[in-house]
Amino acid sequence: MKEKYKHIETKVIHEGYDSKQHMGSLTAPIFQTSTFVFENAEQGERRFAGEEEGYIYSRLGNPTVRVLEERIAMLEGGEAGLAFGSGMAAVSAVLLALTKANDHIICSQGLYGCTFGLLHLMKEKYHITHDFSEMLTEGQIETLIRPETTCIYVETPINPTMKMIDLEMVAKVAKKHHIQVVVDNTFSSPYLQTPLALGCDIVLHSATKYICGHGDVVAGLVVGTQEFISKMARTTQKDIGGIISPFDAWLLLRGLKTLPVRMDRHSYNAEKLFKKLKQHPSVAEVYYPGDTEHPEYNITQKQMKAGGGLISFEIKGDKQAAQKMLNSLQLIKIAVSLGDAETLIQHPATMTHSSVPVDSRLSMGITDQLIRLSVGLENWEDLWEDLNEALNRIRA
Ligand SMILES: *Cc1c(COP(=O)(O)O)cnc(C)c1O
């Protein structure tokens, strides 16, 4: 597969699709079919033997899904892509493809709650152990590497604390030890950050978030080398079965077309709001990757096009005050998930990270006062009015 277009704004609309192959249809048709008819028995034999290109059964490949897979591969600058029925189906398929019993994983200090849950499941069932690392220096990572370490798993910006990790540095250490680096790029999308260009090996997404952008699909995407993607397609995707439906793939193709426009607006709104939040007397701390005072702002500058649409902040007060603040909002919706047109707010300690044991949660920096805001596409002044009033209600 070769990319046709240079710039991401064009790629999100055109890569991976040729209308000439589909009776001139401007948009990719939805192939809502479970199976594909062979012309004769011998063709069926050739397809199964891999001697002839072509579709067999939708769990093994579907034309609508294929357009999406080629497009995301082009956007991340990888050789091939694979689509899944959820972000967690993608995370689990990747981690199971990279490990066997008794292997070891190094992860960023702070992970999506269910990824944390999956790592525990893998430890319990297959003795695949893991260590967390702040990944501030090469040395910090290197001291954790063992002969059975097969993978470094990184989120940056980290959910929900917005700490940053230098992906180029992580990739350099990993390369030295022949370890694969997996990056969960959900928070940035390929518009803001492309980990493969920095030397990482595999990128994955909860496409539910910015890739979809409209809050109407749960899906996952993975990009890597042709070899790795083909291996997953034959094993941890085909045989575990977490595939995406053709209709959901079509919705993602539709959402992707506006990704650059949306990300610019998300970032613009978030830039306005984090500055306002920092000045509010009810707010103790604000964490935003685009803040020039963020301790790792140099990493943001190095590897992200803009700060993105997510802000976390700590209020002055306890859990009850955080809940009161959320309950006082009129426009902003209390909901988990992120990356939608609607601005969403949530309380990680009691929602997305409630299953993480308290000591682990606190060591990740997720306090009872921490609130995560996914800034939407509304007018930022309307959003600030809502936030400001809710914050005023909890002023001591
Ligand atoms: C939402 C999310 C996931 C899980 O994705 P689903 O689509 O909900 O299964 C993984 N990683 C991050 C960073 C997420 O925000």
Tab-separated table of C-alpha atoms and ligand atoms in Angstrom:
chain	number	residue	atom	x	y	z
A	1	MET	CA	0.000	0.000	0.000
A	2	LYS	CA	1.361	3.411	-0.958
A	3	GLU	CA	0.039	6.747	0.155
A	4	LYS	CA	-1.192	9.075	-2.567
A	5	TYR	CA	-1.446	12.404	-0.774
A	6	LYS	CA	0.990	14.566	1.145
A	7	HIS	CA	-1.054	16.447	3.701
A	8	ILE	CA	-3.226	15.069	6.466
A	9	GLU	CA	-6.182	17.355	5.623
A	10	THR	CA	-6.359	15.635	2.208
A	11	LYS	CA	-5.492	12.154	3.442
A	12	VAL	CA	-8.387	12.028	5.945
A	13	ILE	CA	-10.808	12.537	3.044
A	14	HIS	CA	-9.264	10.527	0.192
A	15	GLU	CA	-6.727	7.876	1.262
A	16	GLY	CA	-7.671	4.222	0.862
A	17	TYR	CA	-10.705	4.802	-1.350
A	18	ASP	CA	-11.154	4.890	-5.126
A	19	SER	CA	-14.665	5.760	-6.325
A	20	LYS	CA	-13.893	4.153	-9.714
A	21	GLN	CA	-13.902	0.755	-8.031
A	22	HIS	CA	-17.365	1.410	-6.594
A	23	MET	CA	-19.564	2.578	-9.495
A	24	GLY	CA	-18.600	6.194	-8.876
A	25	SER	CA	-19.987	6.309	-5.360
A	26	LEU	CA	-18.492	9.429	-3.742
A	27	THR	CA	-18.445	7.872	-0.290
A	28	ALA	CA	-17.396	4.309	0.521
A	29	PRO	CA	-20.374	1.927	0.255
A	30	ILE	CA	-21.437	-0.035	3.334
A	31	PHE	CA	-20.890	-3.732	2.611
A	32	GLN	CA	-23.414	-5.002	5.125
A	33	THR	CA	-22.729	-8.679	4.528
A	34	SER	CA	-21.471	-11.492	6.713
A	35	THR	CA	-20.016	-13.625	3.937
A	36	PHE	CA	-18.831	-13.529	0.300
A	37	VAL	CA	-19.880	-15.871	-2.506
A	38	PHE	CA	-17.183	-17.882	-4.312
A	39	GLU	CA	-17.529	-18.446	-8.066
A	40	ASN	CA	-16.720	-22.099	-7.578
A	41	ALA	CA	-15.259	-24.527	-5.068
A	42	GLU	CA	-11.726	-24.109	-6.396
A	43	GLN	CA	-11.872	-20.360	-5.824
A	44	GLY	CA	-12.919	-21.021	-2.230
A	45	GLU	CA	-9.921	-23.328	-1.872
A	46	ARG	CA	-7.535	-20.701	-3.333
A	47	ARG	CA	-8.887	-17.944	-1.070
A	48	PHE	CA	-8.486	-20.065	2.048
A	49	ALA	CA	-5.003	-21.107	0.948
A	50	GLY	CA	-4.082	-17.430	0.538
A	51	GLU	CA	-3.251	-17.987	-3.144
A	52	GLU	CA	-5.866	-15.541	-4.364
A	53	GLU	CA	-6.809	-12.095	-3.024
A	54	GLY	CA	-10.444	-11.630	-2.130
A	55	TYR	CA	-12.968	-11.635	0.645
A	56	ILE	CA	-14.148	-14.785	2.447
A	57	TYR	CA	-16.111	-13.861	5.556
A	58	SER	CA	-16.505	-10.504	7.308
A	59	ARG	CA	-14.594	-11.494	10.448
A	60	LEU	CA	-11.575	-12.029	8.162
A	61	GLY	CA	-12.068	-8.821	6.181
A	62	ASN	CA	-14.757	-6.567	4.718
A	63	PRO	CA	-14.414	-3.943	1.951
A	64	THR	CA	-15.846	-1.031	3.993
A	65	VAL	CA	-13.651	-1.932	6.938
A	66	ARG	CA	-10.654	-2.242	4.607
A	67	VAL	CA	-11.012	1.386	3.452
A	68	LEU	CA	-10.884	2.496	7.074
A	69	GLU	CA	-7.858	0.289	7.791
A	70	GLU	CA	-5.932	1.669	4.842
A	71	ARG	CA	-6.853	5.238	5.717
A	72	ILE	CA	-5.742	5.014	9.357
A	73	ALA	CA	-2.480	3.346	8.274
A	74	MET	CA	-1.778	6.320	5.975
A	75	LEU	CA	-2.669	8.834	8.682
A	76	GLU	CA	-0.317	7.258	11.212
A	77	GLY	CA	2.394	6.716	8.621
A	78	GLY	CA	2.417	2.927	9.062
A	79	GLU	CA	2.422	-0.005	6.665
A	80	ALA	CA	-0.969	-1.488	7.587
A	81	GLY	CA	-3.973	-1.025	9.854
A	82	LEU	CA	-6.590	-3.180	11.545
A	83	ALA	CA	-10.003	-2.177	12.915
A	84	PHE	CA	-11.696	-3.547	16.042
A	85	GLY	CA	-15.079	-3.413	17.741
A	86	SER	CA	-13.718	-1.320	20.637
A	87	GLY	CA	-10.551	0.333	21.845
A	88	MET	CA	-10.164	-2.435	24.424
A	89	ALA	CA	-10.509	-5.115	21.715
A	90	ALA	CA	-7.566	-3.383	20.011
A	91	VAL	CA	-5.517	-3.086	23.232
A	92	SER	CA	-6.085	-6.734	24.181
A	93	ALA	CA	-5.386	-8.046	20.661
A	94	VAL	CA	-2.087	-6.113	20.568
A	95	LEU	CA	-0.916	-7.131	24.043
A	96	LEU	CA	-1.841	-10.786	23.519
A	97	ALA	CA	-0.056	-10.782	20.153
A	98	LEU	CA	3.124	-9.396	21.720
A	99	THR	CA	3.339	-11.620	24.795
A	100	LYS	CA	3.355	-15.228	25.917
A	101	ALA	CA	3.117	-16.696	29.410
A	102	ASN	CA	5.756	-15.334	31.852
A	103	ASP	CA	6.681	-12.318	29.701
A	104	HIS	CA	7.026	-8.814	31.095
A	105	ILE	CA	5.612	-5.420	30.078
A	106	ILE	CA	6.791	-1.942	31.085
A	107	CYS	CA	4.015	0.668	31.130
A	108	SER	CA	3.634	4.364	31.646
A	109	GLN	CA	2.679	5.519	35.136
A	110	GLY	CA	-0.978	6.119	34.448
A	111	LEU	CA	-3.109	4.117	32.047
A	112	TYR	CA	-6.667	3.913	30.842
A	113	GLY	CA	-8.613	2.138	33.626
A	114	CYS	CA	-9.554	-0.967	31.594
A	115	THR	CA	-6.005	-1.334	30.220
A	116	PHE	CA	-4.929	-1.459	33.848
A	117	GLY	CA	-7.599	-4.118	34.430
A	118	LEU	CA	-6.407	-6.143	31.432
A	119	LEU	CA	-2.812	-6.108	32.685
A	120	HIS	CA	-4.010	-7.556	35.977
A	121	LEU	CA	-5.993	-10.247	34.184
A	122	MET	CA	-2.909	-11.190	32.130
A	123	LYS	CA	-0.853	-11.379	35.307
A	124	GLU	CA	-3.386	-13.584	37.103
A	125	LYS	CA	-4.001	-15.942	34.214
A	126	TYR	CA	-0.688	-16.087	32.331
A	127	HIS	CA	1.913	-14.685	34.763
A	128	ILE	CA	2.597	-11.851	32.325
A	129	THR	CA	3.899	-9.264	34.759
A	130	HIS	CA	4.237	-5.496	34.423
A	131	ASP	CA	6.080	-2.598	35.981
A	132	PHE	CA	5.103	1.046	35.875
A	133	SER	CA	7.646	3.693	35.019
A	134	GLU	CA	7.515	7.477	34.998
A	135	MET	CA	9.740	7.266	31.891
A	136	LEU	CA	11.400	10.574	32.626
A	137	THR	CA	14.841	9.281	31.635
A	138	GLU	CA	16.376	6.419	29.652
A	139	GLY	CA	17.868	5.072	32.878
A	140	GLN	CA	14.469	4.832	34.572
A	141	ILE	CA	13.258	2.554	31.792
A	142	GLU	CA	16.483	0.593	31.421
A	143	THR	CA	16.582	-0.499	35.088
A	144	LEU	CA	13.220	-2.259	34.584
A	145	ILE	CA	14.174	-4.159	31.425
A	146	ARG	CA	14.540	-7.920	31.908
A	147	PRO	CA	15.272	-10.729	29.424
A	148	GLU	CA	11.522	-11.491	29.285
A	149	THR	CA	10.456	-7.866	28.634
A	150	THR	CA	8.712	-7.908	25.258
A	151	CYS	CA	6.891	-4.629	25.185
A	152	ILE	CA	6.790	-1.050	26.444
A	153	TYR	CA	3.253	0.320	26.573
A	154	VAL	CA	2.870	4.090	26.652
A	155	GLU	CA	0.082	6.632	26.887
A	156	THR	CA	1.004	10.256	26.299
A	157	PRO	CA	-0.543	12.594	27.290
A	158	ILE	CA	-1.373	10.262	30.176
A	159	ASN	CA	-5.021	9.737	31.047
A	160	PRO	CA	-6.158	11.665	33.063
A	161	THR	CA	-3.155	13.461	34.566
A	162	MET	CA	-1.816	14.940	31.295
A	163	LYS	CA	1.778	14.010	32.113
A	164	MET	CA	3.911	13.769	28.986
A	165	ILE	CA	6.390	11.109	27.876
A	166	ASP	CA	9.140	11.679	25.319
A	167	LEU	CA	8.333	9.053	22.690
A	168	GLU	CA	11.588	9.460	20.788
A	169	MET	CA	13.541	8.743	23.970
A	170	VAL	CA	11.428	5.654	24.803
A	171	ALA	CA	11.825	4.327	21.240
A	172	LYS	CA	15.584	4.790	21.429
A	173	VAL	CA	15.927	2.731	24.624
A	174	ALA	CA	13.560	0.055	23.305
A	175	LYS	CA	15.436	-0.289	20.025
A	176	LYS	CA	18.684	-0.889	21.895
A	177	HIS	CA	17.057	-3.846	23.681
A	178	HIS	CA	14.914	-5.078	20.748
A	179	ILE	CA	11.660	-4.364	22.561
A	180	GLN	CA	8.469	-3.207	20.808
A	181	VAL	CA	6.951	0.136	21.795
A	182	VAL	CA	3.154	0.405	21.728
A	183	VAL	CA	1.546	3.848	21.981
A	184	ASP	CA	-2.094	4.477	22.858
A	185	ASN	CA	-2.591	7.610	20.730
A	186	THR	CA	-6.260	8.114	21.623
A	187	PHE	CA	-5.794	11.497	23.318
A	188	SER	CA	-3.921	13.107	20.423
A	189	SER	CA	-5.209	11.463	17.244
A	190	PRO	CA	-2.832	11.280	14.260
A	191	TYR	CA	-3.501	14.958	13.588
A	192	LEU	CA	-1.628	16.056	16.721
A	193	GLN	CA	0.925	13.254	17.176
A	194	THR	CA	2.369	10.441	15.020
A	195	PRO	CA	4.357	8.041	17.241
A	196	LEU	CA	5.632	5.852	14.373
A	197	ALA	CA	7.514	8.843	12.959
A	198	LEU	CA	9.286	9.075	16.331
A	199	GLY	CA	10.502	5.480	16.164
A	200	CYS	CA	7.688	3.659	17.997
A	201	ASP	CA	6.470	0.347	16.548
A	202	ILE	CA	2.714	0.086	17.066
A	203	VAL	CA	0.007	2.740	17.480
A	204	LEU	CA	-3.472	2.051	18.737
A	205	HIS	CA	-6.619	4.087	19.264
A	206	SER	CA	-9.895	4.007	20.970
A	207	ALA	CA	-11.540	5.269	17.765
A	208	THR	CA	-14.612	5.900	19.929
A	209	LYS	CA	-13.024	9.229	20.813
A	210	TYR	CA	-11.509	11.810	18.420
A	211	ILE	CA	-11.395	9.544	15.345
A	212	CYS	CA	-15.181	9.155	15.456
A	213	GLY	CA	-15.701	12.566	17.012
A	214	HIS	CA	-19.473	12.372	17.243
A	215	GLY	CA	-20.125	10.084	20.198
A	216	ASP	CA	-22.021	7.472	18.194
A	217	VAL	CA	-19.552	4.567	17.773
A	218	VAL	CA	-17.414	2.331	20.009
A	219	ALA	CA	-14.388	1.105	18.014
A	220	GLY	CA	-10.628	0.557	18.008
A	221	LEU	CA	-7.787	0.844	15.491
A	222	VAL	CA	-4.216	-0.465	15.324
A	223	VAL	CA	-1.379	0.499	12.951
A	224	GLY	CA	1.985	-1.221	12.583
A	225	THR	CA	4.180	-3.120	10.163
A	226	GLN	CA	2.521	-5.332	7.553
A	227	GLU	CA	4.090	-8.333	9.281
A	228	PHE	CA	2.656	-7.508	12.706
A	229	ILE	CA	-0.786	-6.518	11.396
A	230	SER	CA	-1.041	-9.687	9.268
A	231	LYS	CA	-0.070	-11.780	12.261
A	232	MET	CA	-2.781	-10.150	14.388
A	233	ALA	CA	-5.332	-10.491	11.581
A	234	ARG	CA	-4.664	-14.244	11.547
A	235	THR	CA	-4.555	-14.736	15.315
A	236	THR	CA	-5.675	-12.323	18.034
A	237	GLN	CA	-8.230	-10.703	15.743
A	238	LYS	CA	-9.532	-13.644	13.699
A	239	ASP	CA	-9.584	-16.140	16.546
A	240	ILE	CA	-10.625	-13.850	19.382
A	241	GLY	CA	-13.025	-12.020	17.119
A	242	GLY	CA	-13.276	-8.407	18.294
A	243	ILE	CA	-14.140	-7.029	14.864
A	244	ILE	CA	-15.913	-3.802	13.889
A	245	SER	CA	-19.224	-3.742	11.958
A	246	PRO	CA	-19.229	-2.322	8.397
A	247	PHE	CA	-21.667	0.412	9.426
A	248	ASP	CA	-19.470	1.550	12.326
A	249	ALA	CA	-16.451	1.555	9.993
A	250	TRP	CA	-18.446	3.794	7.640
A	251	LEU	CA	-19.310	6.182	10.487
A	252	LEU	CA	-15.614	6.397	11.376
A	253	LEU	CA	-14.721	7.174	7.756
A	254	ARG	CA	-17.267	9.969	7.888
A	255	GLY	CA	-15.961	11.281	11.208
A	256	LEU	CA	-12.344	11.151	10.048
A	257	LYS	CA	-12.981	13.617	7.214
A	258	THR	CA	-13.335	16.466	9.714
A	259	LEU	CA	-10.613	15.333	12.147
A	260	PRO	CA	-8.175	18.194	11.387
A	261	VAL	CA	-10.913	20.842	11.535
A	262	ARG	CA	-12.252	19.413	14.776
A	263	MET	CA	-8.853	19.031	16.452
A	264	ASP	CA	-8.004	22.659	15.683
A	265	ARG	CA	-11.238	23.793	17.304
A	266	HIS	CA	-10.897	21.431	20.304
A	267	SER	CA	-7.389	22.776	20.884
A	268	TYR	CA	-8.439	26.408	20.422
A	269	ASN	CA	-11.289	26.063	22.934
A	270	ALA	CA	-9.085	24.189	25.428
A	271	GLU	CA	-6.385	26.893	25.152
A	272	LYS	CA	-8.952	29.517	26.121
A	273	LEU	CA	-10.434	27.468	28.973
A	274	PHE	CA	-7.253	26.257	30.704
A	275	LYS	CA	-6.114	29.879	31.106
A	276	LYS	CA	-9.450	30.853	32.640
A	277	LEU	CA	-9.417	27.806	34.927
A	278	LYS	CA	-5.931	28.662	36.200
A	279	GLN	CA	-7.186	32.034	37.403
A	280	HIS	CA	-10.271	30.753	39.208
A	281	PRO	CA	-10.011	30.844	43.032
A	282	SER	CA	-11.714	27.417	43.400
A	283	VAL	CA	-9.084	25.727	41.225
A	284	ALA	CA	-5.858	24.442	42.794
A	285	GLU	CA	-4.047	22.981	39.757
A	286	VAL	CA	-4.604	22.793	36.014
A	287	TYR	CA	-2.983	20.173	33.785
A	288	TYR	CA	-2.931	20.906	30.076
A	289	PRO	CA	-0.198	19.771	27.644
A	290	GLY	CA	-0.330	23.103	25.807
A	291	ASP	CA	0.356	25.133	28.957
A	292	THR	CA	3.805	26.732	28.652
A	293	GLU	CA	4.114	26.182	32.441
A	294	HIS	CA	3.436	22.432	32.149
A	295	PRO	CA	6.548	20.695	33.561
A	296	GLU	CA	6.987	18.726	30.328
A	297	TYR	CA	5.964	21.487	27.916
A	298	ASN	CA	9.194	20.886	25.985
A	299	ILE	CA	7.875	17.392	25.128
A	300	THR	CA	4.546	18.809	23.951
A	301	GLN	CA	6.438	21.197	21.700
A	302	LYS	CA	8.621	18.408	20.387
A	303	GLN	CA	5.983	15.830	19.531
A	304	MET	CA	2.522	17.446	19.417
A	305	LYS	CA	1.089	19.911	16.931
A	306	ALA	CA	-1.136	21.498	19.612
A	307	GLY	CA	-2.271	20.862	23.182
A	308	GLY	CA	-5.433	18.956	22.283
A	309	GLY	CA	-8.901	19.069	23.777
A	310	LEU	CA	-8.397	17.530	27.226
A	311	ILE	CA	-7.844	19.440	30.434
A	312	SER	CA	-7.631	18.046	33.941
A	313	PHE	CA	-7.830	20.222	37.018
A	314	GLU	CA	-7.908	19.879	40.765
A	315	ILE	CA	-10.396	21.876	42.732
A	316	LYS	CA	-9.875	23.204	46.247
A	317	GLY	CA	-12.036	20.851	48.279
A	318	ASP	CA	-12.951	17.198	48.653
A	319	LYS	CA	-14.862	14.575	46.688
A	320	GLN	CA	-18.196	16.126	47.693
A	321	ALA	CA	-17.074	19.516	46.370
A	322	ALA	CA	-16.014	17.898	43.073
A	323	GLN	CA	-19.410	16.228	42.776
A	324	LYS	CA	-21.192	19.483	43.660
A	325	MET	CA	-19.254	21.280	40.949
A	326	LEU	CA	-20.285	18.672	38.352
A	327	ASN	CA	-23.903	18.777	39.507
A	328	SER	CA	-23.992	22.572	39.119
A	329	LEU	CA	-23.210	22.508	35.398
A	330	GLN	CA	-26.015	23.318	32.976
A	331	LEU	CA	-24.488	23.033	29.480
A	332	ILE	CA	-21.569	20.655	30.043
A	333	LYS	CA	-22.596	17.007	30.279
A	334	ILE	CA	-21.460	14.639	33.035
A	335	ALA	CA	-20.215	11.659	31.042
A	336	VAL	CA	-17.130	9.528	30.518
A	337	SER	CA	-15.621	9.230	27.031
A	338	LEU	CA	-14.020	12.165	25.253
A	339	GLY	CA	-13.423	13.711	21.871
A	340	ASP	CA	-17.056	14.457	21.087
A	341	ALA	CA	-18.673	17.657	19.795
A	342	GLU	CA	-20.313	18.011	23.223
A	343	THR	CA	-18.122	19.089	26.136
A	344	LEU	CA	-17.995	16.238	28.664
A	345	ILE	CA	-16.840	16.260	32.265
A	346	GLN	CA	-16.091	13.361	34.604
A	347	HIS	CA	-14.611	12.509	38.010
A	348	PRO	CA	-11.850	9.900	37.377
A	349	ALA	CA	-11.555	8.692	41.011
A	350	THR	CA	-15.196	7.555	41.117
A	351	MET	CA	-15.742	6.912	37.406
A	352	THR	CA	-13.081	5.910	34.835
A	353	HIS	CA	-10.490	4.884	37.438
A	354	SER	CA	-12.807	3.645	40.215
A	355	SER	CA	-11.673	0.044	39.703
A	356	VAL	CA	-8.002	0.961	40.237
A	357	PRO	CA	-6.967	0.245	43.873
A	358	VAL	CA	-6.681	3.462	45.899
A	359	ASP	CA	-2.898	3.338	46.405
A	360	SER	CA	-2.244	2.733	42.678
A	361	ARG	CA	-4.744	5.442	41.812
A	362	LEU	CA	-3.069	7.974	44.095
A	363	SER	CA	0.406	7.039	42.836
A	364	MET	CA	-0.913	7.801	39.337
A	365	GLY	CA	-1.899	11.256	40.644
A	366	ILE	CA	-5.655	10.651	40.516
A	367	THR	CA	-6.933	12.373	43.635
A	368	ASP	CA	-10.537	12.870	44.773
A	369	GLN	CA	-10.240	16.526	43.732
A	370	LEU	CA	-9.237	15.748	40.134
A	371	ILE	CA	-11.739	16.488	37.365
A	372	ARG	CA	-11.295	15.735	33.657
A	373	LEU	CA	-12.814	17.932	30.997
A	374	SER	CA	-13.126	16.921	27.348
A	375	VAL	CA	-13.559	20.265	25.643
A	376	GLY	CA	-16.064	20.077	22.791
A	377	LEU	CA	-16.751	22.205	19.769
A	378	GLU	CA	-19.182	24.688	21.319
A	379	ASN	CA	-18.430	28.389	21.710
A	380	TRP	CA	-15.767	28.598	24.416
A	381	GLU	CA	-17.364	31.609	26.119
A	382	ASP	CA	-20.582	29.652	26.675
A	383	LEU	CA	-18.476	26.853	28.150
A	384	TRP	CA	-16.590	29.215	30.437
A	385	GLU	CA	-19.815	30.789	31.701
A	386	ASP	CA	-21.030	27.326	32.713
A	387	LEU	CA	-17.718	26.311	34.336
A	388	ASN	CA	-17.277	29.622	36.107
A	389	GLU	CA	-20.723	29.489	37.687
A	390	ALA	CA	-20.277	25.877	38.842
A	391	LEU	CA	-16.845	26.697	40.308
A	392	ASN	CA	-18.249	29.751	42.100
A	393	ARG	CA	-20.746	27.468	43.849
A	394	ILE	CA	-17.980	25.539	45.612
A	395	ARG	CA	-16.029	28.594	46.757
A	396	ALA	CA	-15.249	28.290	50.416
B	1	LIG	C1	-11.539	5.021	25.847
B	1	LIG	C2	-10.135	4.647	25.897
B	1	LIG	C3	-9.716	3.321	25.700
B	1	LIG	C4	-10.705	2.178	25.520
B	1	LIG	O1	-11.452	2.303	24.360
B	1	LIG	P1	-12.959	1.761	24.145
B	1	LIG	O2	-13.274	2.203	22.775
B	1	LIG	O3	-13.811	2.403	25.198
B	1	LIG	O4	-12.929	0.280	24.320
B	1	LIG	C5	-8.359	3.061	25.695
B	1	LIG	N1	-7.450	4.040	25.894
B	1	LIG	C6	-7.812	5.321	26.113
B	1	LIG	C7	-6.761	6.353	26.314
B	1	LIG	C8	-9.159	5.671	26.099
B	1	LIG	O5	-9.503	6.943	26.330
